[in-house]
C-alpha positions as a printed Julia matrix, in Angstrom:
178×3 Matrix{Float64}:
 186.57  223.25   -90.51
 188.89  224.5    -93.22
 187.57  228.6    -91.91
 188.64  227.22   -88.33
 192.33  226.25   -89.51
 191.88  222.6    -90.19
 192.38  221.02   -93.63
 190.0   220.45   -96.58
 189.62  216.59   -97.72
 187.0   215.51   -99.94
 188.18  212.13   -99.98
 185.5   209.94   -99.32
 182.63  213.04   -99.72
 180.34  211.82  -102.47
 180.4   213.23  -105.31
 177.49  214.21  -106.77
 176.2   215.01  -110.69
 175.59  218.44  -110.53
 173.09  221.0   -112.43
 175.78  223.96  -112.94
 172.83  226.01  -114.64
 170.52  225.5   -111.78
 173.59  226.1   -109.26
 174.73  229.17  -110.61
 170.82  230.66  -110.99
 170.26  229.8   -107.32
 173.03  231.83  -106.54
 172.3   235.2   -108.91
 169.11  235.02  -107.31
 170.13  234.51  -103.89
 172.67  238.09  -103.94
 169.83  239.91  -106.04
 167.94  240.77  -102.5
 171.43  241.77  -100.93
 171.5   245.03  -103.64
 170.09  248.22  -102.71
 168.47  250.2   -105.44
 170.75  252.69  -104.93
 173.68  250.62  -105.72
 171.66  249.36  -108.82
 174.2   246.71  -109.59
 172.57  243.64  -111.77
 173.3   240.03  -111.81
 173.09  238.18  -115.02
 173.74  234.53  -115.35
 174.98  233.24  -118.95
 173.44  230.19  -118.48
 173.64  229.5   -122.31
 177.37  229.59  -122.0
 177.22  227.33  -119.36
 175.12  224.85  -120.78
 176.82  224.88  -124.38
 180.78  224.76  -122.95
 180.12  222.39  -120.29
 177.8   218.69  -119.79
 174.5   219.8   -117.81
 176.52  217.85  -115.02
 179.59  218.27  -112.95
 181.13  215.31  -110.41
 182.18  217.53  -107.26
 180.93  218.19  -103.57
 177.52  219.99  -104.1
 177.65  222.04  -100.84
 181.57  223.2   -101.46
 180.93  224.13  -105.27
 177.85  226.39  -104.13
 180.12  227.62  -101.21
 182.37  228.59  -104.04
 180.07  229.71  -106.54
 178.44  231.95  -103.73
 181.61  233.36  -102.2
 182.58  234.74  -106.12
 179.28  236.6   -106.38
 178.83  237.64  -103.23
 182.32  239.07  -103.09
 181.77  240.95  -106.84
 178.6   241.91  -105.3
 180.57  243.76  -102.47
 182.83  245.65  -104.29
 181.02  246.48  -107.74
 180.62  249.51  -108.48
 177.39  251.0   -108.27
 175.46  251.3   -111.82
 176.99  248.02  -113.16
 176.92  244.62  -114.16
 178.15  241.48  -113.07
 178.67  238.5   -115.3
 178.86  234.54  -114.43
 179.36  232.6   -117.65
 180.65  229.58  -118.28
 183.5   229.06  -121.35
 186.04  225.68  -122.38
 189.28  225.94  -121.61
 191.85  225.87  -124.38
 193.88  222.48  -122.38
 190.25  221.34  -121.74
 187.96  220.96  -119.26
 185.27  223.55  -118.41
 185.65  226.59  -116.11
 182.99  228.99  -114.78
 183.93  232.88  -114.45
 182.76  235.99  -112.97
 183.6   239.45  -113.31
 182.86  242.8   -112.24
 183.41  246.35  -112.82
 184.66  247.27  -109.08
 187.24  248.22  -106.8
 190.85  246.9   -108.56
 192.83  244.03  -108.3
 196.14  245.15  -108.82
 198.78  242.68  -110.58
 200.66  242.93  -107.31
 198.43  241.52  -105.32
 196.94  238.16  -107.37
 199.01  235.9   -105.46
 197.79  237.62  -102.05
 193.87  237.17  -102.94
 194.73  233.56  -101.6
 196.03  234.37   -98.62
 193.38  233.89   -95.17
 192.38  236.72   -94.13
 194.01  239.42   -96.7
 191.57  241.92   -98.14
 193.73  245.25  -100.64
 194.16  248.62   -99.22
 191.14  249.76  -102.15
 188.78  247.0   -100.42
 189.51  247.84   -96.94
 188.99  251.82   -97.74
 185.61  251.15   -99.6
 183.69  248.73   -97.38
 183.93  247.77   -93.86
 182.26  244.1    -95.56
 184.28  240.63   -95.62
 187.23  239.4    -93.81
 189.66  238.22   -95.96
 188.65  234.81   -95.95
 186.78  233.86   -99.2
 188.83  233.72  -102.13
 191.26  231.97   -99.63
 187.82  228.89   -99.05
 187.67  228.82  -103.22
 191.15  228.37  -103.17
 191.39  224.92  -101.09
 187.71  224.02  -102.29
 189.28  223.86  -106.05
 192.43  222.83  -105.44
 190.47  219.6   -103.27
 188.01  218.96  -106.52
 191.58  219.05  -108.54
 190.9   222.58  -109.92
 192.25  226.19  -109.64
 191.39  229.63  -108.8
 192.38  231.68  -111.22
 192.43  235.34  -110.84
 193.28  237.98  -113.32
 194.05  241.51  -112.68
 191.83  244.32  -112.71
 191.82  245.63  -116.79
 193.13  249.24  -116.23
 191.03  250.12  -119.23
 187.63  249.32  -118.58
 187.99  248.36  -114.55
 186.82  244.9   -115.42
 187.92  242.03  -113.07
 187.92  238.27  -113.69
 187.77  235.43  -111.33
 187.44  231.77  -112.6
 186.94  228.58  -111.34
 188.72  225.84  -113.88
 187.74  222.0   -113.81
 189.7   219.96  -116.0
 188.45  217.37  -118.09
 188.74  214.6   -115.81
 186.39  216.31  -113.62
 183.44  216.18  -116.07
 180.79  213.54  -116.69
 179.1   212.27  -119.4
């Protein structure tokens, strides 16, 4: 619906405990088979960040948090570069709350363009000249899915030292159980 032009609600959606572990494994495993060898990019879940920061259990919409989760790694996936790493890890925020990151040594983000990553169907100059993949449209679904749960996208600009880019999802407190 929201890909379509309609709005997000989860209002009245059950929300569910959730295993954020067992979520974000699912989805490292998942984009594994997507990597060529020759690309030889790996996918390494921090799962003991994850667990320690964060309660085993999350209250959100199970099929729009893996949505999320999935359109983060599948879009450092896209536009690593080859003969690297990518990262999910989960770390406490300093106001509170829990958020889950991933980043990626890839194609820039340029400070210029955070506020654009949100917009449907934008995709940078770099990611349109490197891959004829994706269509603008899912860091712009993150968006509304986190905003809906109460969260945020956050993402930060490409490190100009080591090409490193970071993209996290941030739940505040209220948002976790137990």
């Amino acid at each position: 619906n929201l890909a379509k032009g309609g709005q997000l609600s989860i209002t009245g959606t059950p929300q569910t405990p959730l295993d954020l572990v067992r979520m974000a494994g699912q989805i490292c495993e998942n984009q594994r088979p997507r990597i060529t060898a020759r690309r030889n990019i790996r996918v390494d879940l921090d799962s003991d960040s994850i667990y320690r920061h964060a309660p085993a259990e999350l209250s959100a919409d199970p099929e729009l948090l893996l949505q999320e989760l999935n359109n983060l790694v599948d879009n450092a996936v896209k536009y690593s570069y080859s003969n690297s790493v990518i990262r999910v890890f989960g770390a406490p925020l300093k106001r509170g709350g829990f958020m889950i990151g991933v980043i990626n040594k890839g194609i820039p983000i340029k400070p210029n363009e955070i506020n654009l990553v949100r917009q449907r169907n934008w995709r940078g100059e770099l990611a349109k000249a490197s891959s004829g993949e994706g269509n603008g449209i899912g860091l712009w679904i993150v968006d509304h899915i986190m905003r809906a749960h109460g969260g945020e996208l956050q993402v930060l600009p490409t490190r100009p030292i080591d090409s490193m880019t970071e993209i996290r999802l941030t739940f505040p407190l209220a948002k976790l159980i137990n």
